[in-house]
Tab-separated table of C-alpha atoms in Angstrom:
chain	number	residue	atom	x	y	z
A	1	UNK	CA	65.111	13.048	42.067
A	2	UNK	CA	63.703	14.983	45.022
A	3	UNK	CA	61.011	12.349	45.623
A	4	UNK	CA	63.665	9.603	45.652
A	5	UNK	CA	65.763	11.518	48.160
A	6	UNK	CA	62.719	12.183	50.339
A	7	UNK	CA	61.818	8.502	50.266
A	8	UNK	CA	65.347	7.542	51.213
A	9	UNK	CA	65.297	9.977	54.098
A	10	UNK	CA	61.981	8.531	55.213
A	11	UNK	CA	63.439	5.034	55.374
A	12	UNK	CA	66.485	6.352	57.180
A	13	UNK	CA	64.311	7.912	59.848
A	14	UNK	CA	62.350	4.663	60.266
A	15	UNK	CA	65.528	2.596	60.411
A	16	UNK	CA	67.026	5.020	62.910
A	17	UNK	CA	64.143	4.576	65.366
A	18	UNK	CA	63.135	1.040	64.471
A	19	UNK	CA	63.616	-0.059	68.071
A	20	UNK	CA	61.065	2.514	69.240
A	21	UNK	CA	58.493	1.306	66.690
A	22	UNK	CA	58.979	-2.338	67.689
A	23	UNK	CA	58.704	-1.491	71.389
A	24	UNK	CA	55.424	0.402	70.976
A	25	UNK	CA	54.061	-2.423	68.798
A	26	UNK	CA	54.902	-5.143	71.322
A	27	UNK	CA	53.712	-3.029	74.250
A	28	UNK	CA	50.334	-2.272	72.663
A	29	UNK	CA	49.713	-5.921	71.739
A	30	UNK	CA	50.719	-7.068	75.229
A	31	UNK	CA	48.471	-4.564	76.971
A	32	UNK	CA	45.508	-5.493	74.747
A	33	UNK	CA	46.062	-9.188	75.443
A	34	UNK	CA	46.381	-8.739	79.215
A	35	UNK	CA	43.240	-6.613	79.412
A	36	UNK	CA	41.256	-9.033	77.228
A	37	UNK	CA	42.269	-12.188	79.102
A	38	UNK	CA	42.476	-10.957	82.694
A	39	UNK	CA	40.400	-7.801	83.171
A	40	UNK	CA	37.364	-7.919	80.845
A	41	UNK	CA	34.396	-9.984	82.059
A	42	UNK	CA	33.377	-12.782	79.638
A	43	UNK	CA	29.929	-12.337	78.084
A	44	UNK	CA	27.917	-15.388	76.971
A	45	UNK	CA	25.100	-15.427	74.430
A	46	UNK	CA	22.064	-17.687	74.174
A	47	UNK	CA	19.520	-17.579	71.335
A	48	UNK	CA	16.083	-18.969	70.601
A	49	UNK	CA	13.879	-18.824	67.506
A	50	UNK	CA	10.162	-18.087	67.440
A	51	UNK	CA	7.778	-18.695	64.528
A	52	UNK	CA	4.705	-16.451	64.383
A	53	UNK	CA	1.788	-17.404	62.134
A	54	UNK	CA	-1.899	-16.661	61.736
A	55	UNK	CA	-4.683	-18.353	63.625
A	56	UNK	CA	-5.073	-21.996	62.829
A	57	UNK	CA	-8.749	-21.455	62.040
A	58	UNK	CA	-7.850	-19.076	59.245
A	59	UNK	CA	-5.402	-21.362	57.457
A	60	UNK	CA	-7.942	-22.255	54.720
A	61	UNK	CA	-8.161	-18.631	53.659
A	62	UNK	CA	-4.415	-18.043	53.845
A	63	UNK	CA	-3.073	-16.172	50.802
A	64	UNK	CA	-0.127	-14.058	49.713
A	65	UNK	CA	-1.716	-10.883	51.066
A	66	UNK	CA	-1.824	-12.451	54.503
A	67	UNK	CA	1.855	-13.303	54.240
A	68	UNK	CA	2.699	-9.687	53.410
A	69	UNK	CA	0.630	-8.534	56.358
A	70	UNK	CA	2.430	-10.907	58.689
A	71	UNK	CA	5.797	-9.726	57.436
A	72	UNK	CA	4.832	-6.129	58.130
A	73	UNK	CA	3.848	-7.094	61.666
A	74	UNK	CA	7.247	-8.590	62.439
A	75	UNK	CA	8.602	-5.202	63.533
A	76	UNK	CA	5.654	-4.867	65.879
A	77	UNK	CA	6.397	-8.263	67.380
A	78	UNK	CA	10.033	-7.266	67.872
A	79	UNK	CA	8.957	-4.246	69.884
A	80	UNK	CA	6.460	-6.254	71.943
A	81	UNK	CA	9.097	-8.835	72.937
A	82	UNK	CA	11.258	-6.100	74.503
A	83	UNK	CA	8.339	-4.212	76.031
A	84	UNK	CA	7.927	-3.901	79.830
A	85	UNK	CA	4.791	-6.045	79.606
A	86	UNK	CA	6.884	-9.055	78.594
A	87	UNK	CA	10.113	-8.261	80.429
A	88	UNK	CA	8.426	-7.579	83.781
A	89	UNK	CA	6.957	-11.072	83.789
A	90	UNK	CA	10.297	-12.558	82.775
A	91	UNK	CA	11.906	-10.836	85.767
A	92	UNK	CA	9.192	-12.046	88.129
A	93	UNK	CA	9.285	-15.631	86.877
A	94	UNK	CA	13.076	-15.900	87.144
A	95	UNK	CA	13.423	-13.688	90.277
A	96	UNK	CA	15.958	-11.504	88.535
A	97	UNK	CA	17.495	-8.617	90.437
A	98	UNK	CA	17.229	-6.077	87.621
A	99	UNK	CA	14.857	-3.589	86.051
A	100	UNK	CA	13.073	-4.023	82.694
A	101	UNK	CA	15.339	-1.342	81.205
A	102	UNK	CA	18.458	-3.247	82.225
A	103	UNK	CA	17.033	-6.508	80.900
A	104	UNK	CA	16.104	-4.742	77.667
A	105	UNK	CA	19.797	-3.948	77.079
A	106	UNK	CA	20.681	-7.630	77.373
A	107	UNK	CA	18.167	-8.757	74.733
A	108	UNK	CA	18.540	-8.422	70.979
A	109	UNK	CA	15.590	-9.204	68.690
A	110	UNK	CA	15.830	-9.536	64.917
A	111	UNK	CA	14.009	-11.388	62.173
A	112	UNK	CA	15.188	-13.324	59.169
A	113	UNK	CA	14.636	-11.534	55.854
A	114	UNK	CA	11.223	-12.220	54.310
A	115	UNK	CA	10.305	-14.718	57.012
A	116	UNK	CA	8.131	-14.914	60.107
A	117	UNK	CA	10.929	-16.303	62.251
A	118	UNK	CA	12.141	-14.079	65.099
A	119	UNK	CA	15.549	-14.580	66.719
A	120	UNK	CA	15.834	-13.659	70.392
A	121	UNK	CA	19.418	-13.388	71.670
A	122	UNK	CA	20.403	-12.719	75.270
A	123	UNK	CA	23.849	-11.738	76.555
A	124	UNK	CA	24.887	-12.186	80.170
A	125	UNK	CA	27.984	-12.829	82.261
A	126	UNK	CA	26.523	-16.242	83.243
A	127	UNK	CA	25.805	-18.727	80.474
A	128	UNK	CA	22.969	-20.463	82.321
A	129	UNK	CA	21.255	-17.183	83.129
A	130	UNK	CA	21.426	-16.157	79.465
A	131	UNK	CA	19.756	-19.458	78.481
A	132	UNK	CA	17.036	-19.062	81.132
A	133	UNK	CA	16.236	-15.493	80.103
A	134	UNK	CA	16.043	-16.392	76.404
A	135	UNK	CA	13.697	-19.342	77.000
A	136	UNK	CA	11.542	-17.489	79.499
A	137	UNK	CA	11.206	-14.506	77.162
A	138	UNK	CA	9.978	-16.808	74.398
A	139	UNK	CA	7.495	-18.533	76.764
A	140	UNK	CA	6.065	-15.283	78.135
A	141	UNK	CA	5.771	-13.817	74.657
A	142	UNK	CA	3.979	-16.953	73.486
A	143	UNK	CA	1.410	-16.505	76.246
A	144	UNK	CA	0.925	-12.738	76.079
A	145	UNK	CA	0.785	-12.311	72.312
A	146	UNK	CA	-2.533	-14.164	72.186
A	147	UNK	CA	-4.311	-11.367	73.998
A	148	UNK	CA	-2.219	-8.520	72.662
A	149	UNK	CA	-2.299	-9.281	68.922
A	150	UNK	CA	-4.913	-12.046	68.652
A	151	UNK	CA	-2.240	-14.481	67.496
A	152	UNK	CA	-2.442	-18.009	68.864
A	153	UNK	CA	-0.053	-19.822	66.569
A	154	UNK	CA	3.336	-18.992	68.109
A	155	UNK	CA	5.847	-21.833	68.025
A	156	UNK	CA	9.281	-21.957	69.643
A	157	UNK	CA	11.400	-23.502	66.909
A	158	UNK	CA	14.663	-23.928	68.807
A	159	UNK	CA	14.965	-23.191	72.528
A	160	UNK	CA	18.254	-21.984	73.949
A	161	UNK	CA	20.528	-24.728	75.289
A	162	UNK	CA	23.443	-24.413	77.673
A	163	UNK	CA	26.451	-26.511	76.728
A	164	UNK	CA	29.490	-27.203	78.879
A	165	UNK	CA	32.008	-25.786	76.416
A	166	UNK	CA	30.068	-22.619	75.594
A	167	UNK	CA	32.534	-19.948	74.532
A	168	UNK	CA	32.023	-16.288	75.417
A	169	UNK	CA	31.159	-13.942	72.578
A	170	UNK	CA	32.895	-11.042	74.294
A	171	UNK	CA	35.659	-10.081	74.584
A	172	UNK	CA	37.457	-11.205	71.444
A	173	UNK	CA	41.141	-11.294	72.459
A	174	UNK	CA	42.439	-11.867	68.922
A	175	UNK	CA	40.505	-8.890	67.561
A	176	UNK	CA	41.552	-6.700	70.477
A	177	UNK	CA	45.203	-7.650	70.023
A	178	UNK	CA	44.970	-6.922	66.290
A	179	UNK	CA	43.524	-3.494	67.062
A	180	UNK	CA	46.286	-2.982	69.630
A	181	UNK	CA	48.884	-3.882	66.991
A	182	UNK	CA	47.527	-1.267	64.584
A	183	UNK	CA	47.413	1.353	67.333
A	184	UNK	CA	50.941	0.425	68.422
A	185	UNK	CA	52.312	0.837	64.906
A	186	UNK	CA	50.545	4.157	64.445
A	187	UNK	CA	51.863	5.372	67.792
A	188	UNK	CA	55.375	4.171	66.994
A	189	UNK	CA	55.508	5.885	63.612
A	190	UNK	CA	53.944	9.017	65.071
A	191	UNK	CA	56.538	9.249	67.852
A	192	UNK	CA	59.307	8.528	65.358
A	193	UNK	CA	58.450	11.421	63.066
A	194	UNK	CA	57.652	13.712	66.002
A	195	UNK	CA	61.032	13.120	67.620
A	196	UNK	CA	62.744	13.577	64.276
A	197	UNK	CA	60.885	16.844	63.713
A	198	UNK	CA	61.782	18.158	67.180
A	199	UNK	CA	65.447	17.156	66.801
A	200	UNK	CA	67.131	20.371	65.565
A	201	UNK	CA	70.716	19.385	66.302
A	202	UNK	CA	73.299	19.558	63.505
A	203	UNK	CA	74.887	16.177	62.882
A	204	UNK	CA	76.147	16.066	59.294
A	205	UNK	CA	77.613	18.376	56.683
A	206	UNK	CA	74.294	18.179	54.815
A	207	UNK	CA	72.580	19.698	57.851
A	208	UNK	CA	75.026	22.593	57.816
A	209	UNK	CA	74.549	23.145	54.083
A	210	UNK	CA	70.759	23.201	54.473
A	211	UNK	CA	70.909	25.457	57.535
A	212	UNK	CA	73.358	28.056	56.153
A	213	UNK	CA	72.378	27.637	52.493
A	214	UNK	CA	76.070	27.741	51.574
A	215	UNK	CA	78.155	25.162	49.732
A	216	UNK	CA	80.656	23.080	51.687
A	217	UNK	CA	84.231	23.856	50.685
A	218	UNK	CA	86.021	21.247	52.746
A	219	UNK	CA	85.909	18.807	55.588
A	220	UNK	CA	88.216	18.289	58.543
A	221	UNK	CA	88.713	14.677	59.379
A	222	UNK	CA	88.617	13.777	63.055
A	223	UNK	CA	92.050	13.549	64.693
A	224	UNK	CA	92.672	11.067	67.458
A	225	UNK	CA	95.187	12.146	70.095
A	226	UNK	CA	97.214	9.422	71.745
A	227	UNK	CA	99.394	9.752	74.769
A	228	UNK	CA	102.995	9.641	73.660
A	229	UNK	CA	105.351	8.256	76.290
A	230	UNK	CA	108.638	10.114	76.474
A	231	UNK	CA	111.720	7.826	76.295
A	232	UNK	CA	113.683	7.549	79.504
A	233	UNK	CA	116.990	9.471	79.525
A	234	UNK	CA	119.853	7.050	79.184
A	235	UNK	CA	122.800	7.442	81.561
A	236	UNK	CA	126.274	6.672	80.312
A	237	UNK	CA	128.054	4.036	82.374
A	238	UNK	CA	131.214	6.156	82.414
A	239	UNK	CA	129.261	8.994	83.909
A	240	UNK	CA	128.656	8.853	87.598
A	241	UNK	CA	125.384	10.005	88.978
A	242	UNK	CA	125.735	13.452	90.408
A	243	UNK	CA	129.012	14.209	88.593
A	244	UNK	CA	129.226	17.221	86.354
A	245	UNK	CA	130.477	16.969	82.843
A	246	UNK	CA	133.190	19.514	82.114
């Protein structure tokens, strides 16, 4: 019985401050949408794929052990692509106004599972610049890896291409607004229960009973007082004004 009463009181508190919860929900979603659409800078992404293989002269002796060796070297190739040796030449070739460390933060390198294909992704505020950096990184790596790792069979499978309707990958307004909605609801419920906890005023007879721990013996109904107009004193026609009655 106590749990049912507690649950009923919980719903009463929510219903009592439902307007506050709705306001915080709408406000949080609106703020998230405005920031996402008007204040955050769009970020575009361009990707290219690179295939790394052994020397062509060694293809006749290619076996499963060589494949395992190549797979183990993929992590090394990932590090080399983002190394200053490669990135410095990318900056020089494209005349970029940035340092290798800053360019390193724009590039993401990963490899497909159990394959010798490396994905190079570049994020930038300009779509064309992201495409140029991705393609140039693949070209420089293709040239430098021959002397660094004695690998001369590097093929660019799919170069990055800039399309007219390229959509930014960041920010994601829908996701941000969904997060804002969750935060708004949490904030609304939190304020609701906080205000209810801080409200110590006595409003009902149940509050008095809980506060004094005494049973209620009776209630006084509210009385409304209305102005009662006094009837005007009637004057007899046989009685003259100002005359005294004897």
